[in-house]
Amino acid sequence: MSTSGKHDTASMVAANAGKDPKDRVLIFDTTLRDGEQSPGAAMTMEDKLRVAELLDEMGVDIIEAGFPISSNGDFEAVSEIAKLVKNAVVCGLSRSSFADIDRAGEAVRHAVKPRIHTFISTSPVHRKWKLQMDADQVVAAVGASVARARSYTDNVEWSAEDATRTERDVLLRCCEIAIKQGATTINIPDTVGYSVPEEYYELIKMLRETVPGGDKVVWSTHCHNDLGMAVANSLAGVRAGARQIECTINGLGERAGNAALEEVVMAMKVRGDILPYWTEVDSTKFTRASKLVAAVSAFPVQYNKAVVGRNAFAHESGIHQDGMLKNVETYEIMKPETVGLSKSTLSLGKLSGRAAFKDKLKQLGYELGDNAFQDAFRRFKDLADKKKLVFDEDIEALVDQEVATQYDRIKLVGLSVSAGTGAPPKASVTLEVDGVQTSKDASGDGPVDSIFKAIKAIVPHEARLPLYQVMAVTEGTDAQAEVMVRLEENGKEVTGRGADTDTMVASARAYVTALNKLLMKRQRGPNAQAMAS
Ligand code: KIV
Ligand code: ZN
């Protein structure tokens, strides 16, 4: 299954013609590793393959596909992505132990361009409390781990976890030995998002100029967003000579997230006058990628998020609209088309047939297998019956849901709800669990609570519900509702998303999706989150 058109290599080459190769910045996407570590953002194998395929088509240079030792599921996802990806380097993360490195080496073995990314914490607080190792022991582990990784591939990245809070002399020694043992990329993470641009600039500059062999490797940034400076710090790193940025779609990542891929790329594109750097990434795929990642991770994109937020190109106030009508440059610093945004277009109607629907899916960047296509078409017909105007966003919401749930163990088969004044709310739910259908009724504090109770009666579990959120996909009272549900069980969080014109059906779908992810998480065993930050 493919999610989008081919990476338009020819036009990227043309757009970058004449640019200085020394100003080329490699884009290292870690949505599938650091992004997926966000509490609740677990993705299925199929989700990960779709994201990886789109990243590859977008022209991302390196895809960090996962953390193979963390679980069998992660190992398999990295191996499958390694087999699927055609252009990008595929990278697996490992700590410094040989068992970790061997597992990562095994997982990326089939990649056209494999990379092992090995890391260890270097800061005093991590050395003391996480590793119980002194600085000399850490330096020795760096050398041994890089040498081990080099026995699998000559493309080895080494990272100093919590680099920005590490004593400079210790960091210098670690970088030196990593380079001596053959690391080709040295990554300087601001793991806890503590740095500020001037400081991060000085750090990268000092390392590049001081570490023996520093001119032979690619220096890389990896900035977290705890103080809202991940993008600014990454760009400061580039100005200081780093030529790889580690980032995620939508800035997905633990706590406040990672540097957002679409923001760093657009900053270099729009402000080439003071950031004269370039990438091979096709920015017209950003809107699609943002929606896909939001759908599969069930992490909604903040409305006013830079570049891909719903309001990023909206002009509401009279003064702004007046200016825009006279000349778009009054308030627009980049064209919506450059990030793949087109105006809400009326899509298809209830008389549209399979061929038109297939064609529309193709335009929107989807190619579905036969079963997924038939199911999506059926749901589209239902939607067109209920909703007068079907927009492209409606089709995207519908297909994203169809694809994300096609391998689920629990499926919503039927739902009826009664609520209102006078009688207690009641829900009747029918689910198919591993092929067997069961129905239950329940009453609760309102219709949504009743639905969730009925689902719980069919699939008993102890998960808490820390989040229930409803949004509209498009405008109008007949808009599809998009519901997010987060469940938490034994410290593991999962998020589910559901869309439907009926908010109750969307709620049931979201809850069922979250339950499916919980089952998947239970099977996966220890989660990566406990193992890397
Ligand atoms: O934030 C961090 O330090 C990391 C490393 C594992 C690269 O994600
Ligand atoms: Zn990180």
XYZ file of C-alpha atoms and ligand atoms in Angstrom:
542
model
C 0.000 0.000 0.000
C 1.274 3.428 -0.844
C 0.159 6.669 0.733
C 1.418 9.252 -1.652
C 2.904 10.018 -5.041
C 6.573 9.537 -5.801
C 9.231 11.889 -4.478
C 9.707 14.262 -7.362
C 13.470 13.891 -7.533
C 13.780 15.753 -10.839
C 12.094 18.921 -9.574
C 14.004 18.800 -6.272
C 17.255 18.523 -8.196
C 16.210 21.480 -10.365
C 15.197 23.548 -7.321
C 18.537 22.876 -5.647
C 20.674 23.344 -8.772
C 23.643 25.634 -8.157
C 23.419 25.358 -4.352
C 26.647 24.763 -2.500
C 26.956 21.093 -1.374
C 28.608 22.228 1.854
C 25.365 23.994 2.826
C 23.228 20.888 2.388
C 21.526 19.841 5.635
C 20.550 16.206 6.107
C 17.093 15.645 7.542
C 16.978 12.767 10.036
C 13.392 11.917 10.903
C 12.774 10.216 14.238
C 8.952 10.294 14.270
C 8.903 6.501 14.413
C 11.353 6.310 17.324
C 11.510 9.441 19.507
C 8.058 10.526 18.290
C 6.486 7.173 19.048
C 7.949 7.324 22.557
C 5.399 10.047 23.455
C 2.997 8.623 25.995
C -0.039 7.374 24.080
C 1.464 7.671 20.594
C 1.995 3.938 19.974
C 1.645 3.061 16.288
C 0.904 -0.290 14.741
C 3.334 -1.926 12.326
C 1.091 -0.966 9.385
C 0.958 2.647 10.585
C 4.732 2.733 10.774
C 5.136 1.328 7.287
C 2.798 3.989 5.884
C 4.680 6.778 7.636
C 8.065 5.399 6.546
C 6.922 5.132 2.949
C 5.720 8.723 2.938
C 8.924 9.987 4.580
C 10.943 8.177 1.928
C 8.869 9.684 -0.854
C 9.236 13.091 0.772
C 13.012 12.853 0.410
C 13.975 12.590 4.075
C 17.643 11.522 4.235
C 17.578 9.238 7.277
C 14.596 7.462 8.856
C 15.080 6.320 12.437
C 12.663 3.405 12.344
C 12.717 2.326 15.995
C 14.634 0.872 18.896
C 14.994 -2.814 18.034
C 15.970 -4.194 21.473
C 13.005 -2.535 23.188
C 10.469 -5.137 22.005
C 9.878 -7.757 19.341
C 7.317 -5.402 17.778
C 9.927 -2.666 17.433
C 12.473 -5.115 16.025
C 10.002 -6.323 13.393
C 8.931 -2.788 12.500
C 12.552 -1.731 11.942
C 13.272 -4.846 9.835
C 10.164 -4.352 7.693
C 10.903 -0.653 7.194
C 14.482 -1.565 6.266
C 13.125 -3.835 3.525
C 10.530 -1.291 2.327
C 12.499 1.962 2.122
C 14.144 2.600 -1.229
C 16.034 5.871 -0.938
C 16.626 6.928 2.655
C 19.144 5.541 5.123
C 17.276 3.337 7.640
C 18.531 3.599 11.157
C 17.983 1.537 14.329
C 18.697 2.913 17.811
C 20.715 1.072 20.452
C 22.200 1.755 23.862
C 25.881 0.970 24.333
C 25.573 -2.698 25.311
C 26.615 -5.236 22.704
C 23.223 -6.995 22.952
C 21.493 -3.733 21.952
C 23.897 -3.060 19.117
C 23.661 -6.616 17.781
C 19.855 -6.383 17.748
C 19.978 -3.041 15.900
C 22.527 -4.441 13.431
C 20.286 -7.429 12.771
C 17.170 -5.236 12.330
C 18.668 -2.895 9.700
C 20.531 -5.680 7.900
C 18.251 -5.650 4.840
C 18.239 -1.891 4.338
C 19.670 -0.527 1.104
C 21.513 1.990 3.308
C 21.679 0.788 6.948
C 22.794 2.868 9.926
C 23.266 1.980 13.601
C 22.683 4.825 16.039
C 24.231 4.078 19.407
C 24.043 6.343 22.455
C 24.975 6.641 26.096
C 24.278 9.300 28.687
C 27.230 11.559 29.352
C 26.015 14.173 31.869
C 26.926 13.951 35.567
C 23.304 13.606 36.663
C 22.651 10.744 34.222
C 25.995 9.067 34.964
C 25.280 9.081 38.678
C 21.570 8.228 38.784
C 20.890 6.354 35.566
C 24.099 4.534 34.785
C 26.057 4.445 38.055
C 29.195 4.901 35.957
C 32.008 7.409 36.235
C 33.250 9.521 33.343
C 36.118 7.146 32.500
C 33.766 4.205 32.296
C 31.420 6.151 30.003
C 34.304 7.118 27.698
C 35.382 3.464 27.523
C 31.807 2.367 26.750
C 31.589 4.911 23.922
C 34.696 3.519 22.262
C 33.609 -0.113 22.640
C 30.038 0.528 21.434
C 31.081 2.420 18.317
C 33.647 -0.258 17.448
C 30.974 -2.936 17.851
C 28.516 -1.016 15.663
C 31.202 -0.600 13.005
C 31.459 -4.397 12.778
C 27.939 -4.288 11.215
C 28.073 -1.192 9.035
C 30.361 1.699 8.191
C 27.458 4.118 8.751
C 27.494 4.619 12.528
C 26.037 7.504 14.493
C 26.996 8.119 18.091
C 24.929 10.305 20.471
C 25.804 11.827 23.835
C 22.506 11.695 25.690
C 22.032 14.881 27.749
C 25.052 16.388 25.979
C 24.071 19.974 26.763
C 24.342 19.328 30.536
C 27.663 17.474 30.231
C 31.029 18.882 31.391
C 32.815 20.068 28.249
C 35.980 18.033 28.920
C 33.987 14.791 29.269
C 31.989 15.537 26.121
C 35.196 16.249 24.200
C 36.723 12.945 25.287
C 33.571 11.024 24.328
C 33.340 12.631 20.887
C 37.039 12.049 20.278
C 36.906 8.340 21.032
C 33.663 7.902 19.059
C 35.337 9.420 15.986
C 38.516 7.405 16.532
C 36.486 4.188 16.605
C 34.768 5.077 13.338
C 31.561 6.988 14.060
C 30.596 8.970 10.951
C 27.911 11.152 12.565
C 28.184 12.734 16.018
C 24.900 13.834 17.513
C 24.694 16.374 20.346
C 21.249 16.025 21.935
C 19.627 18.684 24.043
C 17.751 15.817 25.654
C 15.819 17.838 28.207
C 15.285 20.949 26.049
C 17.446 23.027 28.394
C 19.681 24.920 26.001
C 19.208 28.312 24.344
C 20.288 29.129 20.764
C 23.472 31.135 21.577
C 24.685 28.451 23.961
C 23.899 25.582 21.590
C 25.650 27.467 18.753
C 28.799 27.845 20.891
C 28.719 24.188 21.906
C 28.528 22.843 18.346
C 31.162 25.317 17.149
C 33.542 24.447 19.981
C 33.156 20.683 19.386
C 33.624 20.964 15.630
C 36.736 23.070 16.024
C 38.294 21.184 18.945
C 37.633 17.455 18.634
C 40.386 15.718 16.633
C 38.817 14.452 13.410
C 35.824 16.772 13.904
C 36.153 17.966 10.318
C 35.671 14.409 8.989
C 32.259 13.690 10.526
C 28.746 15.072 10.197
C 27.689 16.959 13.346
C 24.057 16.588 14.206
C 21.453 18.417 16.299
C 18.740 16.673 18.332
C 16.756 19.248 20.284
C 13.782 18.737 22.556
C 11.209 21.459 22.994
C 10.737 21.797 26.769
C 11.355 25.553 26.656
C 9.902 25.975 23.167
C 13.339 26.405 21.567
C 13.882 23.099 19.745
C 13.643 24.602 16.247
C 15.669 27.716 17.137
C 18.367 25.572 18.770
C 18.515 23.194 15.776
C 18.980 26.109 13.382
C 21.622 27.658 15.659
C 23.423 24.299 15.493
C 23.309 24.416 11.702
C 24.700 27.957 11.700
C 27.555 26.619 13.829
C 28.314 23.920 11.269
C 25.997 20.992 12.079
C 24.736 19.387 8.874
C 22.136 16.981 10.186
C 18.937 17.912 12.031
C 17.051 15.254 13.974
C 13.358 16.090 14.027
C 9.834 14.705 13.865
C 6.657 15.395 11.906
C 4.392 17.741 13.922
C 7.204 17.960 16.511
C 5.847 14.711 17.970
C 7.920 13.479 20.884
C 8.138 12.992 24.596
C 7.027 15.794 26.921
C 6.980 18.987 24.773
C 8.266 17.050 21.749
C 11.181 17.301 19.325
C 12.100 19.945 16.749
C 9.349 19.902 14.093
C 10.623 18.714 10.707
C 8.284 20.956 8.727
C 9.358 24.013 10.738
C 13.123 23.556 10.373
C 12.809 22.883 6.648
C 10.482 25.840 5.996
C 12.655 28.181 8.082
C 15.615 27.395 5.819
C 13.473 27.706 2.699
C 11.767 30.976 3.610
C 14.766 32.658 5.298
C 17.461 31.559 2.859
C 18.784 35.127 3.099
C 20.120 34.515 6.616
C 19.930 30.716 6.743
C 21.556 29.843 3.424
C 21.155 26.091 3.863
C 19.125 23.612 1.863
C 17.616 20.168 2.085
C 16.369 17.577 -0.387
C 12.977 17.410 1.318
C 9.824 17.989 -0.742
C 7.817 20.403 1.411
C 4.622 19.917 -0.601
C 4.147 16.644 1.297
C 4.075 18.329 4.732
C 0.315 18.729 5.075
C -0.259 15.109 4.091
C 2.485 13.867 6.439
C 1.166 15.974 9.288
C -2.331 14.541 8.885
C -1.076 11.004 8.562
C 1.084 11.236 11.683
C -1.730 12.922 13.625
C -4.096 10.132 12.561
C -1.860 7.155 13.313
C -0.443 8.555 16.552
C -3.843 10.004 17.528
C -2.033 13.190 18.591
C -4.039 16.141 17.279
C -2.147 19.043 15.742
C -2.574 22.294 17.652
C -4.706 24.695 15.548
C -2.099 27.452 15.561
C 0.888 25.129 15.000
C 3.445 26.683 12.625
C 3.337 25.481 8.995
C 0.770 22.667 9.331
C -1.771 23.910 11.910
C -5.331 24.345 10.695
C -5.044 28.126 11.202
C -1.483 28.505 9.888
C -2.777 30.165 6.720
C -6.168 31.442 7.948
C -6.813 35.183 8.009
C -9.749 36.118 10.170
C -9.481 39.789 11.071
C -10.905 42.423 8.725
C -7.594 44.307 8.388
C -5.727 41.140 7.474
C -8.372 40.015 5.003
C -8.361 43.419 3.340
C -4.582 43.293 2.969
C -4.671 39.741 1.670
C -7.222 40.638 -0.984
C -4.956 43.424 -2.223
C -1.753 41.398 -2.121
C -1.190 38.048 -0.379
C 2.344 39.085 0.548
C 0.927 41.555 3.088
C 0.444 38.748 5.608
C 1.719 35.552 3.989
C 5.433 34.712 4.162
C 5.051 31.389 2.381
C 2.531 30.084 -0.099
C 0.119 27.445 1.239
C 0.874 25.294 -1.840
C 4.551 25.020 -0.841
C 3.474 22.959 2.173
C 0.886 21.019 0.189
C -2.150 22.910 1.423
C -4.982 23.482 -0.976
C -8.309 25.199 -0.296
C -11.056 23.009 1.200
C -12.310 21.434 -1.978
C -15.675 19.925 -2.475
C -14.962 16.322 -3.077
C -17.474 13.805 -4.302
C -21.195 13.352 -3.963
C -23.499 10.452 -3.214
C -23.775 9.572 -6.887
C -20.023 9.173 -7.325
C -18.988 5.642 -8.177
C -16.002 3.455 -7.406
C -13.868 4.805 -10.249
C -14.357 8.428 -9.163
C -13.656 7.489 -5.555
C -10.484 5.637 -6.535
C -9.397 8.607 -8.589
C -10.013 10.985 -5.684
C -8.007 8.727 -3.349
C -5.151 8.789 -5.813
C -5.236 12.595 -5.956
C -5.151 12.709 -2.171
C -2.180 10.354 -2.151
C -3.754 7.029 -1.145
C -3.482 3.675 -2.832
C -5.474 1.102 -0.894
C -5.498 -2.652 -1.199
C -8.749 -4.239 -2.418
C -10.366 -4.942 0.960
C -9.456 -1.589 2.467
C -10.736 0.117 -0.694
C -14.111 -1.683 -0.597
C -14.573 -0.840 3.095
C -13.571 2.785 2.545
C -15.981 3.065 -0.398
C -18.838 1.668 1.698
C -18.133 4.191 4.430
C -17.856 7.000 1.903
C -21.327 6.124 0.545
C -22.743 6.167 4.094
C -21.107 9.521 4.686
C -22.384 11.002 1.428
C -25.899 9.886 2.382
C -25.679 11.746 5.680
C -23.667 14.780 4.720
C -24.626 17.139 1.893
C -21.119 18.390 1.158
C -18.250 15.914 1.322
C -14.856 17.670 1.412
C -11.398 16.276 0.800
C -10.750 16.469 4.557
C -13.772 14.207 5.118
C -12.374 11.594 2.764
C -8.956 11.820 4.429
C -10.464 11.373 7.904
C -12.458 8.403 6.694
C -9.611 6.651 4.889
C -7.059 7.314 7.627
C -9.424 5.621 10.033
C -10.127 2.736 7.676
C -6.457 2.030 7.105
C -5.490 2.502 10.734
C -8.064 -0.039 11.925
C -8.016 -2.714 9.248
C -5.892 -5.168 11.272
C -7.602 -4.487 14.617
C -8.672 -7.395 16.817
C -11.711 -5.524 18.128
C -14.133 -3.995 15.627
C -17.242 -1.902 16.168
C -20.161 -3.666 14.490
C -23.227 -1.853 15.830
C -24.254 0.924 18.184
C -27.521 2.429 19.325
C -27.861 5.070 21.989
C -30.782 6.709 23.713
C -30.323 9.888 25.705
C -32.100 13.110 26.553
C -34.397 14.368 29.249
C -36.811 12.080 31.033
C -35.082 8.692 30.798
C -31.592 7.501 31.813
C -29.119 7.265 28.930
C -28.547 3.805 27.543
C -26.211 2.304 24.952
C -26.289 -1.035 23.126
C -22.987 -1.988 21.571
C -22.022 -4.913 19.332
C -18.330 -5.668 18.908
C -16.464 -8.324 16.983
C -13.524 -9.541 19.043
C -11.155 -11.906 17.228
C -13.968 -12.777 14.835
C -16.672 -13.402 17.482
C -19.611 -10.985 17.816
C -20.959 -10.005 21.262
C -23.563 -7.404 22.278
C -24.065 -5.666 25.625
C -26.231 -2.854 27.022
C -25.136 -0.354 29.653
C -26.294 2.820 31.362
C -23.994 5.554 32.600
C -23.598 9.282 33.265
C -24.649 10.338 29.788
C -24.506 8.662 26.380
C -20.702 8.559 26.022
C -20.226 7.022 29.454
C -22.923 4.464 28.612
C -21.133 3.498 25.379
C -17.788 3.128 27.117
C -19.391 1.033 29.874
C -21.005 -1.276 27.303
C -17.646 -1.691 25.535
C -15.995 -2.435 28.871
C -18.619 -5.070 29.569
C -17.583 -6.853 26.354
C -13.821 -6.283 26.702
C -13.139 -6.096 30.457
C -10.126 -3.965 31.373
C -8.879 -1.672 34.119
C -7.692 1.235 31.978
C -8.386 4.811 33.091
C -9.661 7.464 30.687
C -7.426 10.542 31.130
C -8.607 12.214 27.889
C -11.806 12.439 25.860
C -11.874 15.198 23.236
C -14.198 16.088 20.351
C -13.330 18.262 17.340
C -14.985 18.938 13.985
C -13.245 17.803 10.758
C -14.816 20.577 8.660
C -17.338 23.337 9.302
C -21.127 23.145 9.772
C -23.446 21.151 11.986
C -23.271 18.179 9.630
C -19.446 18.067 9.916
C -17.815 14.817 10.909
C -16.825 14.709 14.554
C -13.277 13.637 15.280
C -12.920 12.124 18.733
C -9.685 11.403 20.599
C -9.661 9.011 23.521
C -6.670 8.282 25.716
C -6.510 5.200 27.946
C -3.960 4.500 30.641
C -3.202 1.066 32.101
C -0.267 0.299 34.422
C 1.583 3.412 33.339
C 1.119 2.683 29.608
C -0.867 5.244 27.639
C -2.528 4.768 24.270
C -4.616 7.128 22.196
C -7.412 6.256 19.775
C -9.091 8.408 17.172
C -12.482 7.988 15.529
C -14.369 10.046 12.952
C -18.039 9.993 11.993
C -20.911 12.405 11.404
C -22.408 10.887 14.552
C -20.375 11.972 17.569
C -21.458 8.863 19.508
C -20.247 6.534 16.752
C -16.977 8.504 16.530
C -16.608 8.150 20.321
C -17.152 4.394 20.175
C -14.673 4.047 17.312
C -12.040 6.103 19.156
C -12.469 4.022 22.313
C -12.221 0.756 20.375
C -9.094 1.972 18.545
C -7.467 2.857 21.854
C -8.380 -0.580 23.257
C -6.793 -2.252 20.222
C -3.603 -0.298 20.837
C -3.678 -1.324 24.478
C -3.853 -4.984 23.446
C -0.951 -4.400 21.085
C 1.070 -2.723 23.855
C 0.394 -5.576 26.262
C 1.743 -8.007 23.652
C 4.792 -5.892 22.918
C 6.136 -6.181 26.470
C 8.562 -3.642 27.929
C 8.163 -0.348 26.165
C 10.870 1.688 24.596
C 10.001 4.640 26.743
C 11.508 3.072 29.807
C 14.703 2.476 27.893
C 15.561 5.721 26.114
C 14.671 9.350 26.479
O 16.919 12.934 23.383
C 17.864 12.141 23.301
O 18.918 12.298 23.906
C 17.668 10.962 22.461
C 18.864 10.118 22.208
C 18.553 8.674 22.403
C 19.426 10.402 20.846
O 16.603 10.746 21.950
Zn 15.328 12.581 21.967
